[in-house]
mmCIF file of C-alpha atoms in Angstrom:
data_model
loop_
_atom_site.group_PDB
_atom_site.id
_atom_site.type_symbol
_atom_site.label_atom_id
_atom_site.label_comp_id
_atom_site.label_asym_id
_atom_site.label_seq_id
_atom_site.Cartn_x
_atom_site.Cartn_y
_atom_site.Cartn_z
ATOM 1 C CA MET A 5 99.296 -10.236 31.527
ATOM 2 C CA SER A 6 102.706 -11.143 32.959
ATOM 3 C CA ARG A 7 103.003 -13.532 35.861
ATOM 4 C CA PRO A 8 104.422 -12.170 39.140
ATOM 5 C CA THR A 9 108.112 -12.837 39.666
ATOM 6 C CA PRO A 10 108.609 -15.672 42.189
ATOM 7 C CA THR A 11 110.645 -14.900 45.297
ATOM 8 C CA VAL A 12 112.772 -17.175 47.430
ATOM 9 C CA ASP A 13 111.502 -18.595 50.717
ATOM 10 C CA TRP A 14 114.958 -18.959 52.243
ATOM 11 C CA ALA A 15 113.820 -20.920 55.293
ATOM 12 C CA ALA A 16 112.160 -23.482 53.024
ATOM 13 C CA ALA A 17 115.189 -23.511 50.707
ATOM 14 C CA GLY A 18 117.503 -24.202 53.648
ATOM 15 C CA ARG A 19 115.331 -27.038 54.921
ATOM 16 C CA LEU A 20 115.052 -28.590 51.467
ATOM 17 C CA ALA A 21 118.796 -28.316 50.829
ATOM 18 C CA GLY A 22 119.416 -29.937 54.200
ATOM 19 C CA THR A 23 117.459 -33.007 53.081
ATOM 20 C CA LEU A 24 119.082 -33.129 49.628
ATOM 21 C CA VAL A 25 122.779 -32.649 50.381
ATOM 22 C CA PRO A 26 124.816 -35.858 50.792
ATOM 23 C CA ALA A 27 126.365 -36.273 54.229
ATOM 24 C CA GLY A 28 129.914 -36.439 52.891
ATOM 25 C CA THR A 29 132.916 -38.010 54.627
ATOM 26 C CA ALA A 30 131.628 -39.775 57.745
ATOM 27 C CA PRO A 31 134.175 -40.137 60.572
ATOM 28 C CA SER A 32 133.803 -42.638 63.391
ATOM 29 C CA GLY A 33 132.283 -41.477 66.672
ATOM 30 C CA ASP A 34 135.621 -40.790 68.375
ATOM 31 C CA GLU A 35 137.041 -39.202 65.220
ATOM 32 C CA ALA A 36 133.977 -36.977 64.869
ATOM 33 C CA ALA A 37 134.301 -35.724 68.435
ATOM 34 C CA GLU A 38 138.004 -35.052 67.905
ATOM 35 C CA LEU A 39 137.290 -33.237 64.629
ATOM 36 C CA VAL A 40 134.773 -30.917 66.259
ATOM 37 C CA ALA A 41 137.049 -30.261 69.229
ATOM 38 C CA THR A 42 140.113 -29.434 67.120
ATOM 39 C CA LEU A 43 138.127 -27.177 64.783
ATOM 40 C CA ARG A 44 136.856 -25.238 67.793
ATOM 41 C CA SER A 45 140.307 -24.953 69.365
ATOM 42 C CA SER A 46 141.825 -24.027 65.988
ATOM 43 C CA ALA A 47 139.273 -21.242 65.591
ATOM 44 C CA VAL A 48 140.221 -19.818 68.990
ATOM 45 C CA ARG A 49 143.946 -19.953 68.240
ATOM 46 C CA ALA A 50 143.429 -18.598 64.717
ATOM 47 C CA ARG A 51 141.844 -15.377 65.959
ATOM 48 C CA GLU A 52 145.074 -14.134 67.519
ATOM 49 C CA LEU A 53 147.158 -15.344 64.578
ATOM 50 C CA ALA A 54 144.826 -13.551 62.167
ATOM 51 C CA ARG A 55 144.885 -10.371 64.213
ATOM 52 C CA ARG A 56 148.676 -10.223 64.080
ATOM 53 C CA ALA A 57 148.925 -11.159 60.401
ATOM 54 C CA ALA A 58 146.007 -9.085 59.059
ATOM 55 C CA ARG A 59 147.512 -5.706 60.066
ATOM 56 C CA LEU A 60 144.159 -4.536 61.404
ATOM 57 C CA ASP A 61 145.410 -3.280 64.767
ATOM 58 C CA HIS A 62 144.768 0.407 64.082
ATOM 59 C CA ALA A 63 141.321 -0.241 62.652
ATOM 60 C CA LEU A 64 140.394 -2.534 65.544
ATOM 61 C CA GLU A 65 141.370 0.197 68.002
ATOM 62 C CA SER A 66 139.244 2.859 66.309
ATOM 63 C CA PRO A 67 136.004 4.102 67.922
ATOM 64 C CA GLY A 68 133.097 1.766 67.298
ATOM 65 C CA ALA A 69 135.188 -1.291 66.417
ATOM 66 C CA ARG A 70 133.920 -4.506 67.991
ATOM 67 C CA THR A 71 136.153 -6.422 70.367
ATOM 68 C CA GLU A 72 134.144 -9.558 71.175
ATOM 69 C CA PRO A 73 135.125 -12.733 69.311
ATOM 70 C CA ALA A 74 132.733 -14.330 66.851
ATOM 71 C CA GLN A 75 130.640 -17.277 67.942
ATOM 72 C CA VAL A 76 132.080 -20.504 66.488
ATOM 73 C CA LEU A 77 129.749 -23.189 65.120
ATOM 74 C CA VAL A 78 130.933 -26.547 63.776
ATOM 75 C CA VAL A 79 128.251 -28.041 61.547
ATOM 76 C CA ASP A 80 127.557 -30.765 59.016
ATOM 77 C CA ARG A 81 126.558 -29.979 55.432
ATOM 78 C CA ALA A 82 122.850 -29.810 56.187
ATOM 79 C CA GLY A 83 123.582 -27.445 59.058
ATOM 80 C CA TRP A 84 125.596 -25.194 56.769
ATOM 81 C CA ALA A 85 122.749 -25.090 54.226
ATOM 82 C CA ARG A 86 120.302 -23.941 56.903
ATOM 83 C CA ALA A 87 122.800 -21.441 58.298
ATOM 84 C CA ALA A 88 123.528 -20.036 54.840
ATOM 85 C CA ALA A 89 119.809 -19.643 54.137
ATOM 86 C CA SER A 90 119.487 -17.694 57.388
ATOM 87 C CA SER A 91 122.427 -15.521 56.349
ATOM 88 C CA PHE A 92 120.812 -14.698 52.999
ATOM 89 C CA THR A 93 117.661 -13.696 54.864
ATOM 90 C CA GLY A 94 119.762 -11.408 57.060
ATOM 91 C CA ILE A 95 121.667 -9.680 54.294
ATOM 92 C CA ALA A 96 118.471 -9.150 52.307
ATOM 93 C CA GLY A 97 117.027 -7.365 55.337
ATOM 94 C CA GLY A 98 113.589 -8.857 54.784
ATOM 95 C CA ARG A 99 113.440 -7.782 51.146
ATOM 96 C CA PRO A 100 112.452 -10.632 48.804
ATOM 97 C CA ILE A 101 115.061 -11.981 46.405
ATOM 98 C CA PRO A 102 113.691 -12.916 42.974
ATOM 99 C CA GLY A 103 113.938 -16.582 42.062
ATOM 100 C CA PRO A 104 112.369 -19.989 42.540
ATOM 101 C CA THR A 105 112.782 -21.474 46.027
ATOM 102 C CA ALA A 106 113.663 -24.860 44.518
ATOM 103 C CA GLN A 107 116.550 -23.306 42.586
ATOM 104 C CA ALA A 108 117.806 -21.598 45.737
ATOM 105 C CA ALA A 109 117.730 -24.978 47.477
ATOM 106 C CA GLY A 110 119.696 -26.468 44.589
ATOM 107 C CA LEU A 111 122.374 -23.787 44.824
ATOM 108 C CA LEU A 112 122.644 -24.249 48.596
ATOM 109 C CA THR A 113 122.897 -28.023 48.120
ATOM 110 C CA LEU A 114 125.799 -27.698 45.694
ATOM 111 C CA LEU A 115 127.585 -25.075 47.780
ATOM 112 C CA ALA A 116 127.186 -27.196 50.920
ATOM 113 C CA THR A 117 129.429 -29.849 49.359
ATOM 114 C CA ARG A 118 132.265 -27.352 48.789
ATOM 115 C CA VAL A 119 132.361 -24.698 51.517
ATOM 116 C CA LEU A 120 134.965 -25.240 54.254
ATOM 117 C CA GLY A 121 133.948 -22.322 56.418
ATOM 118 C CA GLN A 122 132.130 -19.014 56.365
ATOM 119 C CA TYR A 123 131.890 -15.927 58.529
ATOM 120 C CA ASP A 124 128.314 -14.669 58.771
ATOM 121 C CA PRO A 125 127.970 -11.056 59.999
ATOM 122 C CA TYR A 126 124.186 -11.052 59.534
ATOM 123 C CA THR A 127 123.149 -13.484 62.260
ATOM 124 C CA GLY A 128 123.230 -12.226 65.829
ATOM 125 C CA ASP A 129 126.535 -10.536 66.593
ATOM 126 C CA GLY A 130 128.286 -12.562 63.909
ATOM 127 C CA ARG A 131 129.198 -16.219 63.767
ATOM 128 C CA LEU A 132 131.963 -18.316 62.250
ATOM 129 C CA VAL A 133 130.645 -21.534 60.703
ATOM 130 C CA LEU A 134 132.980 -24.461 59.947
ATOM 131 C CA VAL A 135 131.761 -27.414 57.855
ATOM 132 C CA ALA A 136 133.366 -30.454 59.475
ATOM 133 C CA PRO A 137 132.875 -33.123 56.747
ATOM 134 C CA ASN A 138 134.169 -30.777 54.048
ATOM 135 C CA VAL A 139 137.278 -29.919 56.058
ATOM 136 C CA LEU A 140 137.891 -33.622 56.695
ATOM 137 C CA ARG A 141 137.420 -34.516 53.028
ATOM 138 C CA ALA A 142 139.672 -31.664 51.832
ATOM 139 C CA GLU A 143 142.558 -32.487 54.158
ATOM 140 C CA ARG A 144 142.409 -36.158 53.173
ATOM 141 C CA THR A 145 142.109 -35.451 49.452
ATOM 142 C CA MET A 146 144.986 -32.954 49.484
ATOM 143 C CA ARG A 147 147.010 -35.144 51.882
ATOM 144 C CA VAL A 148 148.064 -32.257 54.092
ATOM 145 C CA PRO A 149 148.889 -32.139 57.826
ATOM 146 C CA ARG A 150 145.579 -32.233 59.646
ATOM 147 C CA ASP A 151 146.237 -29.721 62.440
ATOM 148 C CA ASP A 152 147.978 -27.228 60.162
ATOM 149 C CA PHE A 153 145.149 -27.332 57.631
ATOM 150 C CA ARG A 154 142.414 -26.817 60.200
ATOM 151 C CA LEU A 155 144.261 -23.875 61.705
ATOM 152 C CA TRP A 156 144.953 -22.401 58.262
ATOM 153 C CA VAL A 157 141.287 -22.557 57.265
ATOM 154 C CA CYS A 158 140.308 -20.937 60.554
ATOM 155 C CA VAL A 159 142.788 -18.081 60.003
ATOM 156 C CA HIS A 160 140.964 -17.232 56.770
ATOM 157 C CA GLU A 161 137.535 -17.155 58.422
ATOM 158 C CA GLN A 162 138.749 -15.307 61.510
ATOM 159 C CA THR A 163 140.224 -12.679 59.203
ATOM 160 C CA HIS A 164 136.730 -12.089 57.842
ATOM 161 C CA ALA A 165 135.422 -11.803 61.396
ATOM 162 C CA LEU A 166 138.104 -9.214 62.170
ATOM 163 C CA GLN A 167 137.336 -7.266 58.971
ATOM 164 C CA PHE A 168 133.719 -6.803 60.010
ATOM 165 C CA ALA A 169 134.788 -6.029 63.591
ATOM 166 C CA ALA A 170 137.238 -3.375 62.383
ATOM 167 C CA ALA A 171 134.645 -1.889 60.017
ATOM 168 C CA PRO A 172 131.338 -2.219 61.926
ATOM 169 C CA TRP A 173 129.581 -0.259 59.183
ATOM 170 C CA LEU A 174 130.530 -2.808 56.523
ATOM 171 C CA ALA A 175 127.666 -5.268 57.028
ATOM 172 C CA ASP A 176 125.078 -2.498 56.713
ATOM 173 C CA HIS A 177 126.893 -1.101 53.682
ATOM 174 C CA LEU A 178 126.714 -4.435 51.862
ATOM 175 C CA ARG A 179 123.087 -4.864 52.906
ATOM 176 C CA GLY A 180 122.325 -1.399 51.544
ATOM 177 C CA GLU A 181 123.962 -2.155 48.207
ATOM 178 C CA LEU A 182 121.936 -5.349 47.881
ATOM 179 C CA ALA A 183 118.733 -3.577 48.914
ATOM 180 C CA GLY A 184 119.344 -0.963 46.234
ATOM 181 C CA LEU A 185 119.967 -3.653 43.639
ATOM 182 C CA LEU A 186 116.805 -5.542 44.574
ATOM 183 C CA ALA A 187 114.739 -2.352 44.552
ATOM 184 C CA GLU A 188 115.931 -1.580 41.038
ATOM 185 C CA VAL A 189 115.256 -5.160 39.929
ATOM 186 C CA GLU A 190 111.712 -4.937 41.329
ATOM 187 C CA SER A 191 111.095 -1.777 39.335
ATOM 188 C CA THR A 192 112.258 -3.438 36.085
ATOM 189 C CA PRO A 193 110.906 -6.992 36.320
ATOM 190 C CA ALA A 194 111.492 -7.791 32.660
ATOM 191 C CA THR A 195 115.269 -7.295 32.747
ATOM 192 C CA ALA A 196 116.010 -10.975 33.374
ATOM 193 C CA GLU A 197 114.368 -14.208 34.336
ATOM 194 C CA ALA A 198 114.008 -14.856 38.037
ATOM 195 C CA GLY A 199 116.359 -17.825 37.956
ATOM 196 C CA ALA A 200 119.160 -15.768 36.412
ATOM 197 C CA LEU A 201 118.569 -13.018 38.953
ATOM 198 C CA LEU A 202 118.828 -15.469 41.829
ATOM 199 C CA THR A 203 122.054 -16.966 40.509
ATOM 200 C CA GLY A 204 123.478 -13.495 39.979
ATOM 201 C CA VAL A 205 122.624 -12.318 43.485
ATOM 202 C CA VAL A 206 124.177 -15.422 45.061
ATOM 203 C CA ARG A 207 127.329 -14.999 42.984
ATOM 204 C CA ALA A 208 127.499 -11.289 43.826
ATOM 205 C CA LEU A 209 127.525 -12.117 47.516
ATOM 206 C CA ARG A 210 130.105 -14.878 47.029
ATOM 207 C CA GLY A 211 132.112 -12.861 44.495
ATOM 208 C CA GLY A 212 132.653 -13.069 40.782
ATOM 209 C CA THR A 213 133.969 -11.370 37.698
ATOM 210 C CA ARG A 214 131.945 -9.823 34.972
ATOM 211 C CA ASP A 215 133.423 -11.666 32.029
ATOM 212 C CA GLN A 216 132.152 -14.957 33.474
ATOM 213 C CA TRP A 217 128.599 -13.818 34.052
ATOM 214 C CA SER A 218 126.066 -13.740 31.265
ATOM 215 C CA PHE A 219 123.798 -12.533 34.080
ATOM 216 C CA LEU A 220 125.351 -9.077 34.057
ATOM 217 C CA ASP A 221 124.868 -8.681 30.346
ATOM 218 C CA VAL A 222 121.087 -8.497 30.713
ATOM 219 C CA LEU A 223 121.083 -5.883 33.479
ATOM 220 C CA PRO A 224 120.664 -2.141 32.974
ATOM 221 C CA ALA A 225 123.770 -0.062 33.628
ATOM 222 C CA GLY A 226 122.749 1.018 37.141
ATOM 223 C CA GLN A 227 122.139 -2.531 38.333
ATOM 224 C CA ARG A 228 125.323 -3.775 36.692
ATOM 225 C CA GLU A 229 127.325 -1.089 38.491
ATOM 226 C CA ARG A 230 125.880 -2.137 41.850
ATOM 227 C CA VAL A 231 126.834 -5.770 41.255
ATOM 228 C CA GLU A 232 130.329 -4.739 40.216
ATOM 229 C CA ARG A 233 130.692 -2.625 43.380
ATOM 230 C CA LEU A 234 129.654 -5.623 45.484
ATOM 231 C CA THR A 235 132.152 -7.768 43.619
ATOM 232 C CA ALA A 236 134.963 -5.271 44.229
ATOM 233 C CA VAL A 237 134.293 -5.249 47.974
ATOM 234 C CA MET A 238 134.161 -9.045 48.109
ATOM 235 C CA SER A 239 137.449 -9.189 46.177
ATOM 236 C CA LEU A 240 139.049 -6.982 48.834
ATOM 237 C CA LEU A 241 137.703 -9.132 51.677
ATOM 238 C CA GLU A 242 138.693 -12.466 50.144
ATOM 239 C CA GLY A 243 142.051 -11.257 48.858
ATOM 240 C CA HIS A 244 142.948 -9.738 52.225
ATOM 241 C CA ALA A 245 142.005 -13.002 53.958
ATOM 242 C CA ASP A 246 144.183 -15.010 51.570
ATOM 243 C CA VAL A 247 147.137 -12.676 52.135
ATOM 244 C CA THR A 248 146.617 -13.018 55.884
ATOM 245 C CA MET A 249 146.661 -16.814 55.628
ATOM 246 C CA ASP A 250 150.054 -16.621 53.965
ATOM 247 C CA ALA A 251 151.339 -14.040 56.453
ATOM 248 C CA ALA A 252 150.504 -16.419 59.298
ATOM 249 C CA ALA A 253 152.900 -18.996 57.829
ATOM 250 C CA ARG A 254 155.413 -18.741 60.673
ATOM 251 C CA ALA A 255 152.908 -20.352 63.016
ATOM 252 C CA ILE A 256 151.859 -22.976 60.452
ATOM 253 C CA PRO A 257 154.882 -25.051 59.368
ATOM 254 C CA SER A 258 153.327 -26.513 56.222
ATOM 255 C CA ALA A 259 151.732 -23.253 55.024
ATOM 256 C CA ARG A 260 153.541 -23.271 51.662
ATOM 257 C CA THR A 261 152.404 -26.806 50.957
ATOM 258 C CA LEU A 262 148.872 -25.897 52.013
ATOM 259 C CA ARG A 263 148.817 -22.914 49.650
ATOM 260 C CA ARG A 264 150.156 -24.919 46.733
ATOM 261 C CA ARG A 265 147.682 -27.751 47.186
ATOM 262 C CA MET A 266 144.759 -25.427 47.859
ATOM 263 C CA GLU A 267 145.478 -23.579 44.611
ATOM 264 C CA ALA A 268 145.554 -26.928 42.807
ATOM 265 C CA ARG A 269 142.226 -27.864 44.409
ATOM 266 C CA ARG A 270 140.648 -24.570 43.408
ATOM 267 C CA SER A 271 141.892 -24.989 39.830
ATOM 268 C CA SER A 272 141.123 -28.703 39.437
ATOM 269 C CA THR A 273 140.404 -29.784 35.855
ATOM 270 C CA ALA A 274 138.590 -33.001 36.812
ATOM 271 C CA PRO A 275 135.293 -33.145 34.851
ATOM 272 C CA GLY A 276 133.137 -33.114 37.992
ATOM 273 C CA ASP A 277 135.042 -30.154 39.435
ATOM 274 C CA LEU A 278 134.807 -28.238 36.162
ATOM 275 C CA LEU A 279 131.037 -28.722 36.083
ATOM 276 C CA LEU A 280 130.586 -27.615 39.684
ATOM 277 C CA ARG A 281 132.786 -24.580 39.163
ATOM 278 C CA ARG A 282 130.744 -23.604 36.145
ATOM 279 C CA LEU A 283 127.435 -24.046 37.957
ATOM 280 C CA LEU A 284 128.537 -22.135 41.051
ATOM 281 C CA GLY A 285 130.761 -19.510 39.469
ATOM 282 C CA LEU A 286 133.808 -20.854 41.333
ATOM 283 C CA ASP A 287 136.186 -19.858 38.559
ATOM 284 C CA ALA A 288 135.004 -16.325 39.221
ATOM 285 C CA LYS A 289 135.620 -16.914 42.923
ATOM 286 C CA LEU A 290 139.177 -18.038 42.185
ATOM 287 C CA ALA A 291 139.772 -14.887 40.147
ATOM 288 C CA GLN A 292 138.427 -12.922 43.070
ATOM 289 C CA TYR A 293 140.895 -14.469 45.527
ATOM 290 C CA ARG A 294 143.813 -13.832 43.197
ATOM 291 C CA GLY A 295 142.792 -10.347 42.102
ATOM 292 C CA GLY A 296 142.008 -9.233 45.638
ATOM 293 C CA ALA A 297 145.267 -10.642 46.992
ATOM 294 C CA ALA A 298 147.259 -8.923 44.238
ATOM 295 C CA PHE A 299 145.498 -5.645 45.084
ATOM 296 C CA VAL A 300 146.314 -5.932 48.806
ATOM 297 C CA ARG A 301 149.969 -6.765 48.177
ATOM 298 C CA ALA A 302 150.363 -3.963 45.620
ATOM 299 C CA VAL A 303 148.880 -1.187 47.758
ATOM 300 C CA ARG A 304 150.981 -2.242 50.740
ATOM 301 C CA ARG A 305 154.109 -2.377 48.613
ATOM 302 C CA ARG A 306 153.479 1.134 47.286
ATOM 303 C CA GLY A 307 151.802 2.798 50.244
ATOM 304 C CA GLY A 308 153.187 1.071 53.320
ATOM 305 C CA ARG A 309 151.964 -1.641 55.678
ATOM 306 C CA ASP A 310 149.110 0.428 57.161
ATOM 307 C CA VAL A 311 147.810 2.006 53.955
ATOM 308 C CA LEU A 312 144.896 -0.427 53.804
ATOM 309 C CA ASP A 313 143.463 1.143 56.978
ATOM 310 C CA ALA A 314 141.627 3.566 54.695
ATOM 311 C CA ALA A 315 139.510 0.707 53.353
ATOM 312 C CA TRP A 316 138.206 -0.130 56.841
ATOM 313 C CA ALA A 317 137.551 3.502 57.825
ATOM 314 C CA SER A 318 134.469 4.268 55.709
ATOM 315 C CA PRO A 319 132.569 3.177 52.598
ATOM 316 C CA GLU A 320 134.410 5.851 50.620
ATOM 317 C CA GLY A 321 137.666 3.999 51.260
ATOM 318 C CA LEU A 322 136.503 0.759 49.680
ATOM 319 C CA PRO A 323 138.011 -0.016 46.278
ATOM 320 C CA LEU A 324 135.865 0.666 43.240
ATOM 321 C CA PRO A 325 135.512 -2.011 40.537
ATOM 322 C CA GLY A 326 138.259 -0.705 38.283
ATOM 323 C CA GLU A 327 140.635 -0.161 41.205
ATOM 324 C CA ILE A 328 141.008 -3.851 42.091
ATOM 325 C CA ALA A 329 142.989 -4.266 38.865
ATOM 326 C CA ASP A 330 144.580 -0.803 39.215
ATOM 327 C CA PRO A 331 145.820 -0.410 42.814
ATOM 328 C CA ALA A 332 147.588 2.857 41.948
ATOM 329 C CA ALA A 333 144.202 4.393 41.131
ATOM 330 C CA TRP A 334 142.891 3.491 44.581
ATOM 331 C CA LEU A 335 146.010 4.944 46.230
ATOM 332 C CA ARG A 336 145.578 8.192 44.279
ATOM 333 C CA ARG A 337 141.927 8.455 45.247
ATOM 334 C CA VAL A 338 142.299 7.738 48.963
ATOM 335 C CA GLY A 339 145.474 9.793 49.214
#
């Protein structure tokens, strides 16, 4: 008789990760207050910069688009772990995610040391979370202008907020795809071990590429297709946000330096970085940024500056997995 598949208690995982994650770079009292204040002010300024650079004006003026700005939270690493656990609960829509709670806590702990910011459309009306010690550590490690870097990071996250505002159906669409995947997994419990399923779900929501996932190899075709559809959407969102960061360069004097050093950070070959990237699928994430950005630039080059509006209009306009690498196919399909 087979044992029941364990499911994640996300609240417990968030609490446990919050106790496990190291605090990170610790500023002095005055420096901490200044860090929080400038991150908040950068997030406010970044919203208008992102709106101009993202070319979402038409979509944001369409019926049903949201106009209110996202709530901004500046947190420490433990706070991000708890917030991320809450976000996973929201996107799952109450449906259990297979996997051990301890492993979920471990993944959150590792991610909490790396994430600079995150837009969460599944909590309240949406919130933008910035991880202060990680931002501080990154700007010091990369030796980049402090104010420019904080604004640049906020442009990326505010672009995500604007994407979900312009496409108010998008959060439910992603939740529906995940619900379908989990329902299929529940009906075929022997397809993979719970730990592999958990890792795969987390990577699907953060983005990845198939050739770096042994997880996908053990899934039936229907489940694999759902994960690949999720990955394609996340590639669009992340690539579009990266393109927007670069388009906002006129307002950020050191933007070229920031891009160059961020790419070096993402591709670091230091042994510790290589291990973390392998554990968290961050090489897949890097491929997602680059592939999505190449897709956005290519469709705009061929179809005009507003051609991407089709992607925010309905689920049918989202790129399919093969179209991220073949922008012409997406243009032919959406007309």
